[in-house]
Amino acid sequence: QLSEELTRFEQSLPAPMARWAEAEWQFWRPPQFQLAGLRIGELALPDAPTVRLPLLVPCPLNRPAWIDSSEGGPADAALMARTLLTRLLACYPAGGVIVHAIDPAGRTDPLAPIGGPGCQVQPTPAAVTVDAIRDLLHELTAQLDRREMALAAGMLDAIDDRDRIIVLHDFPTGLDDGCLALLRNLMDVGPSAGIQVIAT
């Protein structure tokens, strides 16, 4: 009975919450309103391996998503980050979120094909130097401060209040103490303002 109920439940889920192997992305269209969550995996018990419960998390993410690269290596971790980012982006209406990439290793287009010239989702190249990373984190911290002030004044419509997603590769490689302090603040306070972190 539970398996039958899960099957019916799965058939009603939007693409970001569908099974990873079965999502019908060719029929996907940007939602009119932000969706409440996305699937990051499945849960099952050894005694009932065929009963797999979807593991859903809220959108925006209320805590950083950490991807362990100890088994598959950096390449697999980067692929998982792009997959998770794709599902997270699919929760938003068109133009509803901005992506920022931090890649101290300096790889070319770490989120390709999401970024690139003219892309509205990731409008700036990945930050690869300590100075660029620090500047980006300072800007996101300032964005957080502007949102808090605008919220207190009842003037959210006067600022760019779109959610932000930070995709951070090879954490904590290439980050000095100043960057780590800024990042920790964004991880602690940012989720309440729609600033989310995916780290590998």
PDB file of C-alpha atoms in Angstrom:
ATOM      1  CA  GLN A   1       0.000   0.000   0.000  1.00  0.00           C
ATOM      2  CA  LEU A   2       2.809   2.405   0.877  1.00  0.00           C
ATOM      3  CA  SER A   3       4.534   1.683  -2.445  1.00  0.00           C
ATOM      4  CA  GLU A   4       1.318   2.439  -4.339  1.00  0.00           C
ATOM      5  CA  GLU A   5       0.843   5.694  -2.429  1.00  0.00           C
ATOM      6  CA  LEU A   6       4.459   6.692  -3.140  1.00  0.00           C
ATOM      7  CA  THR A   7       3.986   5.982  -6.842  1.00  0.00           C
ATOM      8  CA  ARG A   8       0.947   8.262  -6.989  1.00  0.00           C
ATOM      9  CA  PHE A   9       2.804  10.884  -4.959  1.00  0.00           C
ATOM     10  CA  GLU A  10       5.844  10.751  -7.266  1.00  0.00           C
ATOM     11  CA  GLN A  11       3.638  11.291 -10.325  1.00  0.00           C
ATOM     12  CA  SER A  12       2.371  14.570  -8.886  1.00  0.00           C
ATOM     13  CA  LEU A  13       5.783  16.076  -8.110  1.00  0.00           C
ATOM     14  CA  PRO A  14       7.228  18.963 -10.163  1.00  0.00           C
ATOM     15  CA  ALA A  15      10.559  18.445 -11.958  1.00  0.00           C
ATOM     16  CA  PRO A  16      12.853  19.694  -9.141  1.00  0.00           C
ATOM     17  CA  MET A  17      11.268  17.123  -6.803  1.00  0.00           C
ATOM     18  CA  ALA A  18      11.044  14.226  -9.288  1.00  0.00           C
ATOM     19  CA  ARG A  19      13.316  11.181  -9.272  1.00  0.00           C
ATOM     20  CA  TRP A  20      16.785  12.058 -10.517  1.00  0.00           C
ATOM     21  CA  ALA A  21      16.712   9.357 -13.202  1.00  0.00           C
ATOM     22  CA  GLU A  22      13.153   9.978 -14.370  1.00  0.00           C
ATOM     23  CA  ALA A  23      12.572  13.734 -14.404  1.00  0.00           C
ATOM     24  CA  GLU A  24      10.894  14.718 -17.681  1.00  0.00           C
ATOM     25  CA  TRP A  25      12.957  17.859 -18.175  1.00  0.00           C
ATOM     26  CA  GLN A  26      11.977  18.201 -21.842  1.00  0.00           C
ATOM     27  CA  PHE A  27       8.514  19.246 -20.639  1.00  0.00           C
ATOM     28  CA  TRP A  28       9.794  21.585 -17.939  1.00  0.00           C
ATOM     29  CA  ARG A  29       8.886  25.259 -18.005  1.00  0.00           C
ATOM     30  CA  PRO A  30       9.897  27.941 -15.482  1.00  0.00           C
ATOM     31  CA  PRO A  31       7.299  28.053 -12.702  1.00  0.00           C
ATOM     32  CA  GLN A  32       5.116  31.103 -12.305  1.00  0.00           C
ATOM     33  CA  PHE A  33       5.862  31.197  -8.585  1.00  0.00           C
ATOM     34  CA  GLN A  34       8.850  29.971  -6.599  1.00  0.00           C
ATOM     35  CA  LEU A  35       8.525  26.302  -5.651  1.00  0.00           C
ATOM     36  CA  ALA A  36       8.832  25.288  -2.022  1.00  0.00           C
ATOM     37  CA  GLY A  37      11.567  22.665  -2.330  1.00  0.00           C
ATOM     38  CA  LEU A  38      13.676  20.224  -4.317  1.00  0.00           C
ATOM     39  CA  ARG A  39      14.869  16.632  -4.093  1.00  0.00           C
ATOM     40  CA  ILE A  40      18.473  15.966  -3.146  1.00  0.00           C
ATOM     41  CA  GLY A  41      18.216  12.196  -2.837  1.00  0.00           C
ATOM     42  CA  GLU A  42      16.180   9.310  -1.450  1.00  0.00           C
ATOM     43  CA  LEU A  43      15.846   7.478   1.859  1.00  0.00           C
ATOM     44  CA  ALA A  44      15.369   3.732   2.262  1.00  0.00           C
ATOM     45  CA  LEU A  45      15.659   1.033   4.922  1.00  0.00           C
ATOM     46  CA  PRO A  46      17.729  -2.152   4.462  1.00  0.00           C
ATOM     47  CA  ASP A  47      14.644  -4.194   5.324  1.00  0.00           C
ATOM     48  CA  ALA A  48      12.555  -2.490   2.604  1.00  0.00           C
ATOM     49  CA  PRO A  49      14.934  -1.428  -0.201  1.00  0.00           C
ATOM     50  CA  THR A  50      12.145  -1.014  -2.753  1.00  0.00           C
ATOM     51  CA  VAL A  51      10.361   1.604  -0.651  1.00  0.00           C
ATOM     52  CA  ARG A  52      12.326   4.763  -1.364  1.00  0.00           C
ATOM     53  CA  LEU A  53      11.174   8.029   0.175  1.00  0.00           C
ATOM     54  CA  PRO A  54      12.095  11.306  -1.535  1.00  0.00           C
ATOM     55  CA  LEU A  55      14.508  13.445   0.485  1.00  0.00           C
ATOM     56  CA  LEU A  56      13.254  16.997  -0.031  1.00  0.00           C
ATOM     57  CA  VAL A  57      14.827  20.211   1.228  1.00  0.00           C
ATOM     58  CA  PRO A  58      13.321  23.705   1.238  1.00  0.00           C
ATOM     59  CA  CYS A  59      13.932  26.358  -1.393  1.00  0.00           C
ATOM     60  CA  PRO A  60      15.732  28.599  -0.673  1.00  0.00           C
ATOM     61  CA  LEU A  61      18.173  26.286   1.099  1.00  0.00           C
ATOM     62  CA  ASN A  62      18.086  26.947   4.831  1.00  0.00           C
ATOM     63  CA  ARG A  63      21.636  25.654   5.333  1.00  0.00           C
ATOM     64  CA  PRO A  64      24.697  25.103   3.113  1.00  0.00           C
ATOM     65  CA  ALA A  65      24.695  22.026   0.880  1.00  0.00           C
ATOM     66  CA  TRP A  66      28.050  20.266   1.322  1.00  0.00           C
ATOM     67  CA  ILE A  67      29.116  17.785  -1.368  1.00  0.00           C
ATOM     68  CA  ASP A  68      31.771  15.320  -0.213  1.00  0.00           C
ATOM     69  CA  SER A  69      34.500  14.817  -2.838  1.00  0.00           C
ATOM     70  CA  SER A  70      36.540  12.261  -0.860  1.00  0.00           C
ATOM     71  CA  GLU A  71      35.258   9.272  -2.881  1.00  0.00           C
ATOM     72  CA  GLY A  72      34.459  10.483  -6.383  1.00  0.00           C
ATOM     73  CA  GLY A  73      37.019  13.282  -6.529  1.00  0.00           C
ATOM     74  CA  PRO A  74      36.665  16.936  -7.592  1.00  0.00           C
ATOM     75  CA  ALA A  75      35.221  16.129 -11.036  1.00  0.00           C
ATOM     76  CA  ASP A  76      32.319  14.102  -9.631  1.00  0.00           C
ATOM     77  CA  ALA A  77      31.736  16.715  -6.928  1.00  0.00           C
ATOM     78  CA  ALA A  78      31.581  19.480  -9.553  1.00  0.00           C
ATOM     79  CA  LEU A  79      29.099  17.413 -11.585  1.00  0.00           C
ATOM     80  CA  MET A  80      26.929  16.905  -8.504  1.00  0.00           C
ATOM     81  CA  ALA A  81      27.094  20.642  -7.763  1.00  0.00           C
ATOM     82  CA  ARG A  82      25.865  21.448 -11.294  1.00  0.00           C
ATOM     83  CA  THR A  83      23.078  18.888 -10.960  1.00  0.00           C
ATOM     84  CA  LEU A  84      21.947  20.255  -7.606  1.00  0.00           C
ATOM     85  CA  LEU A  85      22.193  23.815  -8.945  1.00  0.00           C
ATOM     86  CA  THR A  86      20.042  22.867 -11.946  1.00  0.00           C
ATOM     87  CA  ARG A  87      17.311  21.551  -9.667  1.00  0.00           C
ATOM     88  CA  LEU A  88      17.547  24.618  -7.464  1.00  0.00           C
ATOM     89  CA  LEU A  89      17.300  26.944 -10.472  1.00  0.00           C
ATOM     90  CA  ALA A  90      14.251  25.011 -11.678  1.00  0.00           C
ATOM     91  CA  CYS A  91      12.443  26.075  -8.498  1.00  0.00           C
ATOM     92  CA  TYR A  92      12.524  29.747  -9.499  1.00  0.00           C
ATOM     93  CA  PRO A  93      10.547  31.778 -12.010  1.00  0.00           C
ATOM     94  CA  ALA A  94      12.634  33.057 -14.917  1.00  0.00           C
ATOM     95  CA  GLY A  95      14.999  35.776 -13.682  1.00  0.00           C
ATOM     96  CA  GLY A  96      14.245  35.062 -10.034  1.00  0.00           C
ATOM     97  CA  VAL A  97      17.756  34.164  -8.842  1.00  0.00           C
ATOM     98  CA  ILE A  98      21.412  35.043  -9.470  1.00  0.00           C
ATOM     99  CA  VAL A  99      24.292  32.545  -9.330  1.00  0.00           C
ATOM    100  CA  HIS A 100      27.856  33.347  -8.249  1.00  0.00           C
ATOM    101  CA  ALA A 101      30.727  30.876  -8.634  1.00  0.00           C
ATOM    102  CA  ILE A 102      33.932  30.767  -6.587  1.00  0.00           C
ATOM    103  CA  ASP A 103      36.639  28.556  -8.067  1.00  0.00           C
ATOM    104  CA  PRO A 104      40.156  29.137  -6.678  1.00  0.00           C
ATOM    105  CA  ALA A 105      41.498  26.361  -8.933  1.00  0.00           C
ATOM    106  CA  GLY A 106      40.759  28.600 -11.915  1.00  0.00           C
ATOM    107  CA  ARG A 107      38.931  26.031 -14.056  1.00  0.00           C
ATOM    108  CA  THR A 108      37.277  27.359 -17.199  1.00  0.00           C
ATOM    109  CA  ASP A 109      33.518  27.784 -16.812  1.00  0.00           C
ATOM    110  CA  PRO A 110      33.088  25.510 -13.760  1.00  0.00           C
ATOM    111  CA  LEU A 111      29.293  25.715 -14.053  1.00  0.00           C
ATOM    112  CA  ALA A 112      29.092  25.473 -17.849  1.00  0.00           C
ATOM    113  CA  PRO A 113      26.779  25.577 -19.654  1.00  0.00           C
ATOM    114  CA  ILE A 114      24.910  27.673 -17.071  1.00  0.00           C
ATOM    115  CA  GLY A 115      27.279  30.656 -17.258  1.00  0.00           C
ATOM    116  CA  GLY A 116      28.732  32.429 -20.259  1.00  0.00           C
ATOM    117  CA  PRO A 117      28.476  35.751 -22.103  1.00  0.00           C
ATOM    118  CA  GLY A 118      25.043  37.321 -21.853  1.00  0.00           C
ATOM    119  CA  CYS A 119      23.807  34.842 -19.246  1.00  0.00           C
ATOM    120  CA  GLN A 120      21.279  36.422 -16.898  1.00  0.00           C
ATOM    121  CA  VAL A 121      21.512  33.628 -14.317  1.00  0.00           C
ATOM    122  CA  GLN A 122      25.285  33.882 -13.799  1.00  0.00           C
ATOM    123  CA  PRO A 123      26.092  37.402 -15.016  1.00  0.00           C
ATOM    124  CA  THR A 124      29.731  37.488 -13.873  1.00  0.00           C
ATOM    125  CA  PRO A 125      32.609  35.014 -14.375  1.00  0.00           C
ATOM    126  CA  ALA A 126      33.708  32.774 -11.532  1.00  0.00           C
ATOM    127  CA  ALA A 127      35.875  34.475  -8.900  1.00  0.00           C
ATOM    128  CA  VAL A 128      39.253  32.724  -9.033  1.00  0.00           C
ATOM    129  CA  THR A 129      41.687  35.018  -7.179  1.00  0.00           C
ATOM    130  CA  VAL A 130      41.691  35.903  -3.487  1.00  0.00           C
ATOM    131  CA  ASP A 131      40.975  39.551  -4.327  1.00  0.00           C
ATOM    132  CA  ALA A 132      38.058  38.660  -6.617  1.00  0.00           C
ATOM    133  CA  ILE A 133      36.650  36.235  -4.050  1.00  0.00           C
ATOM    134  CA  ARG A 134      36.922  38.827  -1.293  1.00  0.00           C
ATOM    135  CA  ASP A 135      35.254  41.476  -3.468  1.00  0.00           C
ATOM    136  CA  LEU A 136      32.380  39.116  -4.268  1.00  0.00           C
ATOM    137  CA  LEU A 137      31.857  38.170  -0.618  1.00  0.00           C
ATOM    138  CA  HIS A 138      31.952  41.851   0.398  1.00  0.00           C
ATOM    139  CA  GLU A 139      29.321  42.640  -2.263  1.00  0.00           C
ATOM    140  CA  LEU A 140      27.062  39.820  -1.089  1.00  0.00           C
ATOM    141  CA  THR A 141      27.473  40.972   2.523  1.00  0.00           C
ATOM    142  CA  ALA A 142      26.551  44.514   1.442  1.00  0.00           C
ATOM    143  CA  GLN A 143      23.527  43.070  -0.407  1.00  0.00           C
ATOM    144  CA  LEU A 144      22.498  41.357   2.813  1.00  0.00           C
ATOM    145  CA  ASP A 145      22.818  44.641   4.728  1.00  0.00           C
ATOM    146  CA  ARG A 146      20.811  46.526   2.073  1.00  0.00           C
ATOM    147  CA  ARG A 147      18.044  43.953   2.279  1.00  0.00           C
ATOM    148  CA  GLU A 148      17.854  44.200   6.065  1.00  0.00           C
ATOM    149  CA  MET A 149      17.634  48.005   5.899  1.00  0.00           C
ATOM    150  CA  ALA A 150      15.048  47.914   3.117  1.00  0.00           C
ATOM    151  CA  LEU A 151      12.997  45.339   5.015  1.00  0.00           C
ATOM    152  CA  ALA A 152      13.072  47.479   8.167  1.00  0.00           C
ATOM    153  CA  ALA A 153      11.965  50.515   6.139  1.00  0.00           C
ATOM    154  CA  GLY A 154       9.277  48.581   4.238  1.00  0.00           C
ATOM    155  CA  MET A 155      10.995  49.336   0.917  1.00  0.00           C
ATOM    156  CA  LEU A 156      12.028  45.916  -0.435  1.00  0.00           C
ATOM    157  CA  ASP A 157      10.734  46.908  -3.868  1.00  0.00           C
ATOM    158  CA  ALA A 158      13.451  49.605  -4.020  1.00  0.00           C
ATOM    159  CA  ILE A 159      16.345  47.098  -4.177  1.00  0.00           C
ATOM    160  CA  ASP A 160      17.275  44.022  -6.189  1.00  0.00           C
ATOM    161  CA  ASP A 161      15.898  41.436  -3.784  1.00  0.00           C
ATOM    162  CA  ARG A 162      16.464  38.344  -5.920  1.00  0.00           C
ATOM    163  CA  ASP A 163      17.829  35.270  -4.152  1.00  0.00           C
ATOM    164  CA  ARG A 164      21.527  34.485  -4.620  1.00  0.00           C
ATOM    165  CA  ILE A 165      23.272  31.120  -4.921  1.00  0.00           C
ATOM    166  CA  ILE A 166      26.997  30.805  -4.222  1.00  0.00           C
ATOM    167  CA  VAL A 167      28.642  27.712  -5.742  1.00  0.00           C
ATOM    168  CA  LEU A 168      31.961  27.245  -3.954  1.00  0.00           C
ATOM    169  CA  HIS A 169      34.438  24.721  -5.373  1.00  0.00           C
ATOM    170  CA  ASP A 170      37.246  23.020  -3.398  1.00  0.00           C
ATOM    171  CA  PHE A 171      36.384  24.599  -0.044  1.00  0.00           C
ATOM    172  CA  PRO A 172      38.446  25.938   1.762  1.00  0.00           C
ATOM    173  CA  THR A 173      41.230  25.987  -0.858  1.00  0.00           C
ATOM    174  CA  GLY A 174      42.370  29.503  -1.772  1.00  0.00           C
ATOM    175  CA  LEU A 175      40.429  31.310   0.959  1.00  0.00           C
ATOM    176  CA  ASP A 176      42.260  33.494   3.468  1.00  0.00           C
ATOM    177  CA  ASP A 177      41.009  34.274   6.981  1.00  0.00           C
ATOM    178  CA  GLY A 178      39.133  37.366   5.789  1.00  0.00           C
ATOM    179  CA  CYS A 179      37.263  35.428   3.096  1.00  0.00           C
ATOM    180  CA  LEU A 180      36.431  32.638   5.536  1.00  0.00           C
ATOM    181  CA  ALA A 181      34.986  35.132   8.035  1.00  0.00           C
ATOM    182  CA  LEU A 182      32.808  36.751   5.356  1.00  0.00           C
ATOM    183  CA  LEU A 183      31.680  33.368   4.078  1.00  0.00           C
ATOM    184  CA  ARG A 184      30.813  32.121   7.543  1.00  0.00           C
ATOM    185  CA  ASN A 185      28.647  35.186   8.132  1.00  0.00           C
ATOM    186  CA  LEU A 186      26.852  34.609   4.826  1.00  0.00           C
ATOM    187  CA  MET A 187      26.281  30.954   5.713  1.00  0.00           C
ATOM    188  CA  ASP A 188      24.916  31.856   9.149  1.00  0.00           C
ATOM    189  CA  VAL A 189      22.746  34.854   8.265  1.00  0.00           C
ATOM    190  CA  GLY A 190      22.296  34.606   4.504  1.00  0.00           C
ATOM    191  CA  PRO A 191      19.666  31.830   4.277  1.00  0.00           C
ATOM    192  CA  SER A 192      17.037  34.079   5.891  1.00  0.00           C
ATOM    193  CA  ALA A 193      17.643  36.540   3.033  1.00  0.00           C
ATOM    194  CA  GLY A 194      17.759  33.935   0.261  1.00  0.00           C
ATOM    195  CA  ILE A 195      21.565  33.709   0.054  1.00  0.00           C
ATOM    196  CA  GLN A 196      22.397  30.017  -0.372  1.00  0.00           C
ATOM    197  CA  VAL A 197      25.669  28.087  -0.573  1.00  0.00           C
ATOM    198  CA  ILE A 198      26.551  24.897  -2.452  1.00  0.00           C
ATOM    199  CA  ALA A 199      30.096  23.824  -1.527  1.00  0.00           C
ATOM    200  CA  THR A 200      32.327  20.979  -2.694  1.00  0.00           C
TER     201      THR A 200
END
